PDB file of C-alpha atoms and ligand atoms in Angstrom:
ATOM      1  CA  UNK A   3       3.535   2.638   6.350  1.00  0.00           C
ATOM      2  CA  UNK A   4       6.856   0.838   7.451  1.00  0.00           C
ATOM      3  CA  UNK A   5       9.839   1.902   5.746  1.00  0.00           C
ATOM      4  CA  UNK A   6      12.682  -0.268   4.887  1.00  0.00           C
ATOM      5  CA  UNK A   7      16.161   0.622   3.962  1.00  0.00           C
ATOM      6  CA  UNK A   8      18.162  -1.888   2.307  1.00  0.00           C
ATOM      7  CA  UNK A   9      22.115  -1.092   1.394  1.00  0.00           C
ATOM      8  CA  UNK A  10      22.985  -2.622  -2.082  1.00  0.00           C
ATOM      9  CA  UNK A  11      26.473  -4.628  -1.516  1.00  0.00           C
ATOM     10  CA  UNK A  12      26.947  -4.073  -5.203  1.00  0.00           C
ATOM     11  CA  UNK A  13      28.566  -0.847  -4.053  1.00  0.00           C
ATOM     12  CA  UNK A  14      30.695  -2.768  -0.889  1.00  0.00           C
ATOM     13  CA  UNK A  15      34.268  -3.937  -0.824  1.00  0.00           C
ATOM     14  CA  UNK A  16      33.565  -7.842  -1.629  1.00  0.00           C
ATOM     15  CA  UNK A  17      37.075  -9.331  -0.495  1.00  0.00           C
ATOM     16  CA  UNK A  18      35.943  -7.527   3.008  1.00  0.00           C
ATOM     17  CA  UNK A  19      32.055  -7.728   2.875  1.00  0.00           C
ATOM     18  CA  UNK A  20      31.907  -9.029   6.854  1.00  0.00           C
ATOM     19  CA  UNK A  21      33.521  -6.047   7.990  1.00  0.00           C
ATOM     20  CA  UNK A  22      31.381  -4.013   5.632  1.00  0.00           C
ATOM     21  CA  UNK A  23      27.956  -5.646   6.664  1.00  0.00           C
ATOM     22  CA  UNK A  24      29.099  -4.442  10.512  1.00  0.00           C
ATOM     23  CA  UNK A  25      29.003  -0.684   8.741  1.00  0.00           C
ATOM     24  CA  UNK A  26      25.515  -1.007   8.115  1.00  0.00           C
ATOM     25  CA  UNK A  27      24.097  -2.830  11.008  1.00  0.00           C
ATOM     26  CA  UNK A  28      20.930   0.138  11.903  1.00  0.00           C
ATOM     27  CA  UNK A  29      19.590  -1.659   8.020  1.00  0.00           C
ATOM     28  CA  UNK A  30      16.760  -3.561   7.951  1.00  0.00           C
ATOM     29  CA  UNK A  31      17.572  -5.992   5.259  1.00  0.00           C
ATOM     30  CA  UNK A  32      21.032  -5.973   3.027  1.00  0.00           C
ATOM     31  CA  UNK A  33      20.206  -6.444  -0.643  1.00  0.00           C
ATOM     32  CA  UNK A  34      22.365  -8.742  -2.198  1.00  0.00           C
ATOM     33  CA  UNK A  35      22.844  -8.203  -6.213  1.00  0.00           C
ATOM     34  CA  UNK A  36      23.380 -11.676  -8.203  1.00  0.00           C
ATOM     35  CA  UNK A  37      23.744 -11.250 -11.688  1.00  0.00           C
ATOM     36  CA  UNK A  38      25.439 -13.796 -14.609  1.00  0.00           C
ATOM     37  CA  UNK A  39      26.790 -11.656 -17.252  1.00  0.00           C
ATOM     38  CA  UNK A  40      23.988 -12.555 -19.446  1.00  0.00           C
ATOM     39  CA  UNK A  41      20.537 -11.336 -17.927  1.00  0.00           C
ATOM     40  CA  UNK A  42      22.648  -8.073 -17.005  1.00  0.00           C
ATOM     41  CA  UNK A  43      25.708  -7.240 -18.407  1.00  0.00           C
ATOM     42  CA  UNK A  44      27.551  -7.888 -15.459  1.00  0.00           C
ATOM     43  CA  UNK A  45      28.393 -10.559 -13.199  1.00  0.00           C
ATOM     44  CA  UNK A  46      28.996 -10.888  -9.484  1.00  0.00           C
ATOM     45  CA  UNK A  47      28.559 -14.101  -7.593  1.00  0.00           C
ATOM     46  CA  UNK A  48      26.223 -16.886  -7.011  1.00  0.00           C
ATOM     47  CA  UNK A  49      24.818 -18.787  -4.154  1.00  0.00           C
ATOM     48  CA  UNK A  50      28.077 -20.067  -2.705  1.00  0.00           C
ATOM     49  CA  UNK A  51      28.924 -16.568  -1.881  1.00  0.00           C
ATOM     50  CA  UNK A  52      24.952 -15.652  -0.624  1.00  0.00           C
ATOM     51  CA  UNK A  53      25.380 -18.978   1.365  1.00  0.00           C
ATOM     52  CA  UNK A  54      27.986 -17.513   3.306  1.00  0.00           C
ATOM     53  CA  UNK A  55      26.740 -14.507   3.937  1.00  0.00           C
ATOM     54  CA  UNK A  56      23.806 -15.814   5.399  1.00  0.00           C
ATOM     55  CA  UNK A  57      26.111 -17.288   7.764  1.00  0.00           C
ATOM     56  CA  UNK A  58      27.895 -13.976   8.778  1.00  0.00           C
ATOM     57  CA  UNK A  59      25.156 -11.727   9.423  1.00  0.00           C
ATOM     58  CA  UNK A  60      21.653 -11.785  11.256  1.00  0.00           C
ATOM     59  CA  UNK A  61      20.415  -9.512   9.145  1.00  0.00           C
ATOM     60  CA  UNK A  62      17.565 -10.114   6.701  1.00  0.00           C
ATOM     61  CA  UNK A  63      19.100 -10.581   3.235  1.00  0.00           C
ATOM     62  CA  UNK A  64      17.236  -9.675  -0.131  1.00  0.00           C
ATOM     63  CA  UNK A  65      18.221 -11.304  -2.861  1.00  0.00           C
ATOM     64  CA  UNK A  66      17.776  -9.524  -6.215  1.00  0.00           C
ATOM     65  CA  UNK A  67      18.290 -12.250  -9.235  1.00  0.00           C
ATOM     66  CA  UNK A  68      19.465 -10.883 -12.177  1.00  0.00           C
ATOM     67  CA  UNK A  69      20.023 -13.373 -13.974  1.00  0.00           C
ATOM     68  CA  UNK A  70      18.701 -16.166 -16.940  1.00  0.00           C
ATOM     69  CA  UNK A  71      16.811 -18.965 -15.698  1.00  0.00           C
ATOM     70  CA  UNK A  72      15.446 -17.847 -12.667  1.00  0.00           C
ATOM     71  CA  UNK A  73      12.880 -21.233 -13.088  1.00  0.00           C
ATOM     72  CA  UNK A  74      15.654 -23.358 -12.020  1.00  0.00           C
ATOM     73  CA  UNK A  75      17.993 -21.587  -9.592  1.00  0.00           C
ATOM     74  CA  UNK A  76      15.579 -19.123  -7.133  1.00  0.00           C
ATOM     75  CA  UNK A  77      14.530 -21.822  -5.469  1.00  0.00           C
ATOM     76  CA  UNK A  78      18.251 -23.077  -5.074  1.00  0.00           C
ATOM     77  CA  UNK A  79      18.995 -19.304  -3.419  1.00  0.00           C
ATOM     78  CA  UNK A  80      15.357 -19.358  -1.199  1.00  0.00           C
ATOM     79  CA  UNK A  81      16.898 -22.910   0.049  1.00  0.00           C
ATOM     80  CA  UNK A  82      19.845 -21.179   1.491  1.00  0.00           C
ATOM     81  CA  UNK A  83      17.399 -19.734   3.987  1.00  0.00           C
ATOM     82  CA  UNK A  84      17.562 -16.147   2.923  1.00  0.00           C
ATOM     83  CA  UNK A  85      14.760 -13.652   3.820  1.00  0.00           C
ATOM     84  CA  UNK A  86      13.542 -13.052  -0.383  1.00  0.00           C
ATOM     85  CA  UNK A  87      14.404 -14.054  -3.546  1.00  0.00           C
ATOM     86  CA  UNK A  88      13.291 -11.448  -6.023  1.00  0.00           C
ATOM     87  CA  UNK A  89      13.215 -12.818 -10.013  1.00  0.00           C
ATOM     88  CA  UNK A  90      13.221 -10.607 -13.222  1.00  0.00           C
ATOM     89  CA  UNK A  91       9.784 -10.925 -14.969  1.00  0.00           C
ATOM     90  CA  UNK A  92      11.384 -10.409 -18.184  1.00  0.00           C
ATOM     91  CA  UNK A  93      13.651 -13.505 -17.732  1.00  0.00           C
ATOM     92  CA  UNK A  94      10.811 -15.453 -16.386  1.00  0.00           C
ATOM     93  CA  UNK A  95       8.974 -18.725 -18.146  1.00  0.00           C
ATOM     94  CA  UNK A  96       6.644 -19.433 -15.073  1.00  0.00           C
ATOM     95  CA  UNK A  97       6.964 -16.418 -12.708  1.00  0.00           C
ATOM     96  CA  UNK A  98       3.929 -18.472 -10.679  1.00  0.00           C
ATOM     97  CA  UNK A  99       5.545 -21.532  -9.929  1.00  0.00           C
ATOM     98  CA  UNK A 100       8.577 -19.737  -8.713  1.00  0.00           C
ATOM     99  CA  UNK A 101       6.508 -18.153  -6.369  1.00  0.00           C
ATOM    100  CA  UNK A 102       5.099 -21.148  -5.070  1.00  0.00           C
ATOM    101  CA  UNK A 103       8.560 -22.889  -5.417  1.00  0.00           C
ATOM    102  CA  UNK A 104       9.739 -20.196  -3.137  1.00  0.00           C
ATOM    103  CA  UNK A 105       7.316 -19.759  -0.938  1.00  0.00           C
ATOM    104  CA  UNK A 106       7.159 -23.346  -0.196  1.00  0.00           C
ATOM    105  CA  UNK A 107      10.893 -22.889   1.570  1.00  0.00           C
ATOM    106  CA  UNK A 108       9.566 -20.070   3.556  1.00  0.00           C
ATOM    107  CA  UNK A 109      11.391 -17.548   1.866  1.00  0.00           C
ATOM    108  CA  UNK A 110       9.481 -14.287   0.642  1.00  0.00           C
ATOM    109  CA  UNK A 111       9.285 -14.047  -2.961  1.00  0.00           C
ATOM    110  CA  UNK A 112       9.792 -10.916  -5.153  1.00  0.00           C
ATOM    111  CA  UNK A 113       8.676 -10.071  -8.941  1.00  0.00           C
ATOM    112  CA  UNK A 114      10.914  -7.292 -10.583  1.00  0.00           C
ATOM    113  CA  UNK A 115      10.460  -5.037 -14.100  1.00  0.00           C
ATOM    114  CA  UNK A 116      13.097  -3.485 -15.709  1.00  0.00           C
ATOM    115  CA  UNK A 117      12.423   0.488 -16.648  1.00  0.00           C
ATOM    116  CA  UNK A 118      11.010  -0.397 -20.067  1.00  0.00           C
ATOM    117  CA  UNK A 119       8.857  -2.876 -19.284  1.00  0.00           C
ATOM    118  CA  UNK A 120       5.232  -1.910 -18.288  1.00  0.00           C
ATOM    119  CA  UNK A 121       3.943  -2.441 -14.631  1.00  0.00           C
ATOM    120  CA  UNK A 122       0.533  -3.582 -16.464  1.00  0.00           C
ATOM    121  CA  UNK A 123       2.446  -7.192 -16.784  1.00  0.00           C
ATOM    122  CA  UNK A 124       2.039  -7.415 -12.800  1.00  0.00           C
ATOM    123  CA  UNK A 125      -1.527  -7.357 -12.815  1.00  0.00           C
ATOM    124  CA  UNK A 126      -2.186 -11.350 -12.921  1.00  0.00           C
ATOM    125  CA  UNK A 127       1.208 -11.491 -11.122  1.00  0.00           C
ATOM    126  CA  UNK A 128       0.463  -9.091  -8.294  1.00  0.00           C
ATOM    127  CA  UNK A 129      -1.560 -11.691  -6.050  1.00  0.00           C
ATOM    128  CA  UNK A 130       1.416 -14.114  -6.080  1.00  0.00           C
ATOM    129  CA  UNK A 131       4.095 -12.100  -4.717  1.00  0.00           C
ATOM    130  CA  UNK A 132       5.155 -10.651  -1.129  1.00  0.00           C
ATOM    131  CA  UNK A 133       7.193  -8.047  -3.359  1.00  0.00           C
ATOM    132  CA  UNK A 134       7.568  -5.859  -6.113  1.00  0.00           C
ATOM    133  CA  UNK A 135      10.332  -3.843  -7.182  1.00  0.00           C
ATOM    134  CA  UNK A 136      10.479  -1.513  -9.744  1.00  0.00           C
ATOM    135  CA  UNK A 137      13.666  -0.864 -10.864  1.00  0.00           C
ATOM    136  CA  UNK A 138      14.832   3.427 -11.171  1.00  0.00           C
ATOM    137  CA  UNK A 139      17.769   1.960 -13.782  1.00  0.00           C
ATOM    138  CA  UNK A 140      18.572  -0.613 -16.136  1.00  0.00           C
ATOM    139  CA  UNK A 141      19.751  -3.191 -13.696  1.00  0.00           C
ATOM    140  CA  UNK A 142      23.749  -4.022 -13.752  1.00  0.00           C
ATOM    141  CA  UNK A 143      26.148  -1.213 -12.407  1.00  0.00           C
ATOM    142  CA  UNK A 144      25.513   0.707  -9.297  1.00  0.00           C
ATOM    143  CA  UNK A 145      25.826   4.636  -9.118  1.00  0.00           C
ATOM    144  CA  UNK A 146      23.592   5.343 -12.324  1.00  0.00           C
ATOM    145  CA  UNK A 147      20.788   8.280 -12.255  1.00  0.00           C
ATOM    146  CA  UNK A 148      17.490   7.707 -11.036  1.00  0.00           C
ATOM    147  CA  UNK A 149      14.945   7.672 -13.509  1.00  0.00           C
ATOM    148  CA  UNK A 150      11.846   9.926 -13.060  1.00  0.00           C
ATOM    149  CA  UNK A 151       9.795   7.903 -15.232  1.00  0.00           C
ATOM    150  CA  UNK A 152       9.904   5.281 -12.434  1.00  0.00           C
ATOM    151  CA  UNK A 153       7.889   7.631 -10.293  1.00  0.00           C
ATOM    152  CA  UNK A 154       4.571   7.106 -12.430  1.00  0.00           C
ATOM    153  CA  UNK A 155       5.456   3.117 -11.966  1.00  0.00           C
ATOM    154  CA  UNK A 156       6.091   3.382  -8.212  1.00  0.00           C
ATOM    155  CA  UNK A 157       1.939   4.989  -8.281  1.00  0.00           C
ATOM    156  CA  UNK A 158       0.483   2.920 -10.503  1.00  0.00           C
ATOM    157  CA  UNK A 159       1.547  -0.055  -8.415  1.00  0.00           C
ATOM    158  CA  UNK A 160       0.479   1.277  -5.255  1.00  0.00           C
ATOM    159  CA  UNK A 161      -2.497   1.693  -6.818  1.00  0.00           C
ATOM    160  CA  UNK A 162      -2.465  -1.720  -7.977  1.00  0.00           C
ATOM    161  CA  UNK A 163      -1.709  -3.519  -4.465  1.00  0.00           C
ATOM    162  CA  UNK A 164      -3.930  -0.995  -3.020  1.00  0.00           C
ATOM    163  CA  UNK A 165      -7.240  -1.837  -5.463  1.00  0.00           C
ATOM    164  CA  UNK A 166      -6.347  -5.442  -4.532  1.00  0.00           C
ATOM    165  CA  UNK A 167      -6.379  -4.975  -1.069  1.00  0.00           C
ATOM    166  CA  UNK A 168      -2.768  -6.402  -1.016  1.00  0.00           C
ATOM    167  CA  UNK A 169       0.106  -5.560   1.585  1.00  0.00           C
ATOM    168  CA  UNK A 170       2.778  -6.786  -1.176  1.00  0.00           C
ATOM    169  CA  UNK A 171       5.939  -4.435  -0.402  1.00  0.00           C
ATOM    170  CA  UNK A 172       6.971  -2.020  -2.877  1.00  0.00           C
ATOM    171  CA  UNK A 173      10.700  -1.708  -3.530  1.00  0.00           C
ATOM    172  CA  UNK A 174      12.344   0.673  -5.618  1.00  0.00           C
ATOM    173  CA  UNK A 175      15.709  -0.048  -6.799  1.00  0.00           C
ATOM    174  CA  UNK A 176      18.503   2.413  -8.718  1.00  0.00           C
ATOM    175  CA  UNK A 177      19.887   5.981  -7.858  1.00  0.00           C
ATOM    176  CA  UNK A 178      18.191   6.479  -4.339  1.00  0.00           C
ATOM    177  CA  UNK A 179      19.635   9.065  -2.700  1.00  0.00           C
ATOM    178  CA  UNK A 180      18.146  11.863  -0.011  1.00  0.00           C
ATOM    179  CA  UNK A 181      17.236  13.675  -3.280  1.00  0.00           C
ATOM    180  CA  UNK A 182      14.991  10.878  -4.402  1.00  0.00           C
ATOM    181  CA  UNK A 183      14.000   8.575  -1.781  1.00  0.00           C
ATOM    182  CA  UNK A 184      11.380  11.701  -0.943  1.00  0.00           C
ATOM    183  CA  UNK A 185       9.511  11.167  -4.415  1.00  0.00           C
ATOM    184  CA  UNK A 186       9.649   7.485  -4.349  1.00  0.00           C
ATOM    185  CA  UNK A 187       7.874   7.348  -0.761  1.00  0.00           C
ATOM    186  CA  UNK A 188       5.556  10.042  -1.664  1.00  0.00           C
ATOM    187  CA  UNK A 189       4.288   7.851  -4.506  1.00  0.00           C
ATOM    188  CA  UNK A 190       3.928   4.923  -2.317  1.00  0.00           C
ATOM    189  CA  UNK A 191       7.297   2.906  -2.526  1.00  0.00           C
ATOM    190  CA  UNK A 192       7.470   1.303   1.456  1.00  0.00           C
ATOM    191  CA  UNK A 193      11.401  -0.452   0.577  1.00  0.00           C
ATOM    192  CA  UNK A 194      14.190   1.292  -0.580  1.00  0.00           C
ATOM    193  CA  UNK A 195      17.499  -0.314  -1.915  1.00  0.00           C
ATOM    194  CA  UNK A 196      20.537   2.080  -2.085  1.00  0.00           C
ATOM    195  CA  UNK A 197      24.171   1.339  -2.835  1.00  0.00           C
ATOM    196  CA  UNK A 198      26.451   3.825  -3.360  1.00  0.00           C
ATOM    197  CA  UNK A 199      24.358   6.437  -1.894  1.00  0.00           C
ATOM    198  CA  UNK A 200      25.238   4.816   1.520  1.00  0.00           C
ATOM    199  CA  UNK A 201      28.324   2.605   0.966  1.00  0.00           C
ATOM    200  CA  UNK A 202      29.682   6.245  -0.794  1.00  0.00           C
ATOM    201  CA  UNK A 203      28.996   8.329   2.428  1.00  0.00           C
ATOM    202  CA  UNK A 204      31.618   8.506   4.902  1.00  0.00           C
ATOM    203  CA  UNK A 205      28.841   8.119   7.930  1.00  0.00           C
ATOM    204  CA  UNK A 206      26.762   4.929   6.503  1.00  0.00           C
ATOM    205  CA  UNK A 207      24.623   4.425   9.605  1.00  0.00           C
ATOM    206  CA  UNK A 208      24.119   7.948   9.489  1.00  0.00           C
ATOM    207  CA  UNK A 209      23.179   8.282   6.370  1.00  0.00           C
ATOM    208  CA  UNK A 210      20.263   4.506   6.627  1.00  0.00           C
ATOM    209  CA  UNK A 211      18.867   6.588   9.152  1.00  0.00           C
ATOM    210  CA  UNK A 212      18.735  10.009   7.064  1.00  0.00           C
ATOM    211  CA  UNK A 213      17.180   8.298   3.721  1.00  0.00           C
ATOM    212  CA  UNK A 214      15.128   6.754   5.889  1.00  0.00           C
ATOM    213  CA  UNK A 215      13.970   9.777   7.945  1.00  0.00           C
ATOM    214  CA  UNK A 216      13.311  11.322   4.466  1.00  0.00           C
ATOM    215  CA  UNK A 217      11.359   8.441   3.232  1.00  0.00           C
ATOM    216  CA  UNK A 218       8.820   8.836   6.476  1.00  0.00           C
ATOM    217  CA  UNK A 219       8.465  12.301   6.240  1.00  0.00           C
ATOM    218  CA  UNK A 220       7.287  12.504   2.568  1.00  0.00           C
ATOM    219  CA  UNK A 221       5.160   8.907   3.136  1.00  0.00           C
ATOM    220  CA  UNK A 222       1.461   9.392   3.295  1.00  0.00           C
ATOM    221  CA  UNK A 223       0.589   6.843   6.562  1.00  0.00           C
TER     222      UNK A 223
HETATM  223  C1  DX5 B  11      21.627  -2.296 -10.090  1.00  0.00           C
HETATM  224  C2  DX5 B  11      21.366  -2.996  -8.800  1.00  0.00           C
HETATM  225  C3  DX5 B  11      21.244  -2.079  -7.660  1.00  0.00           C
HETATM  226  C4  DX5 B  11      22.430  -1.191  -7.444  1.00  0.00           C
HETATM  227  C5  DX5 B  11      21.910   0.117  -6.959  1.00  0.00           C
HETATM  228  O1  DX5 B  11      21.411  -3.162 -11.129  1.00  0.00           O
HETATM  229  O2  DX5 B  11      20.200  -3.785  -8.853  1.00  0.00           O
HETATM  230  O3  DX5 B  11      20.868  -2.761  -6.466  1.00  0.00           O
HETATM  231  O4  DX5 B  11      23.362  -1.675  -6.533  1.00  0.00           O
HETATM  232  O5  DX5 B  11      22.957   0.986  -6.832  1.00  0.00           O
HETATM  233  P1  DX5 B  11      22.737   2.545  -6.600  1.00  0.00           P
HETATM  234  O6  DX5 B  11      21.963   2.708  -5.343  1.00  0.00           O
HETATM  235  O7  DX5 B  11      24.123   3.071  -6.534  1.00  0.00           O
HETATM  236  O8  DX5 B  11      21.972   3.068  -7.809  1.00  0.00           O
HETATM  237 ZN1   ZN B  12      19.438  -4.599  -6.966  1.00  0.00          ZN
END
């Protein structure tokens, strides 16, 4: 199984984000955190900001949408030519025809849940995604503890793409670190997002290289 290891800007310096993003070049996809202060109780920036990124770095950028209303504006962020745009099921009216609205740009598109919310929702969902991510915390503020309970998610979706015969990617979002990326691989998460965990370390490409060293060695293929 390929392994992915995405840095979470949430955790980056935003006034110097280009000079950043060149600390974390041995990634394979930044994840970029949008939320509005009302989805998440937070807020950080929208599209004008992802726009320019886009435009500063050749890396692959993930886009995780926390906000209301994803009907009308992931299709506004896919547009911007980003690698995926990953919505909140919980904030979704028509999770399918943002996928196909997204899709259509040739952007990847990516379904989240938020830790209470169960992964049986994804079942009819599953099929119209290139992603899921299960999120390890309540989504907002970086730096929070990993939540076991997520580990039981992470297998019942594998087990979900797997029965379907799908090669959706499986992202797990919230406290990775090297003392959890092991479990989350082992029970079949392929994509890891991790902010402070790497942005916190004084050796960052060191340290994408270590979580995902980790990651491979407790992966089953
Ligand atoms: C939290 C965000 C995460 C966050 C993860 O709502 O979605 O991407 O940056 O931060 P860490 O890795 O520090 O838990
Ligand atoms: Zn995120």
């Amino acid at each position: 199984m390929s392994i992915r290891i995405q840095p979470s800007i949430l955790s980056a310096d935003f006034v110097n984000i280009e000079r950043d993003f060149a600390t974390i070049s041995s990634a394979d996809g930044i994840h970029v955190d949008v939320m509005d202060g009302h989805f998440v109780p937070n807020m950080t920036f929208g599209s004008g900001v992802v726009k320019r990124m886009q435009e500063i770095t050749s890396l692959p950028l993930d886009v995780h949408l926390m906000i209301e209303n994803p009907d009308h504006w992931a299709v506004k962020y896919a547009e911007l030519g980003v690698f995926s745009v990953t919505v909140h099921y919980e904030a979704c009216k028509d999770a399918v025809a943002i996928s196909k609205a997204v899709r259509a740009t040739g952007s990847r598109v990516g379904v989240s849940i938020k830790p209470n919310t169960p992964v049986a929702v994804l079942e009819d969902l599953v099929t119209h995604f290139d992603q899921v991510l299960i999120m390890s915390v309540e989504p907002g503020f970086g730096g929070q503890s990993f939540i076991q309970g997520s580990i039981d998610k992470i297998s019942d979706t594998r087990r979900l793409i797997s029965v379907l015969g799908l090669d959706t990617w499986l992202q797990v979002d919230g406290g990775i670190d090297l003392a959890t990326i092991g479990a989350a691989a082992a029970a079949g998460a392929d994509t890891f997002v991790a902010g402070s965990s790497v942005f916190g370390s004084p050796d960052r490409q060191g340290m994408i290289t270590q979580l995902r060293e980790t990651a491979q060695a407790a992966s089953h293929n």
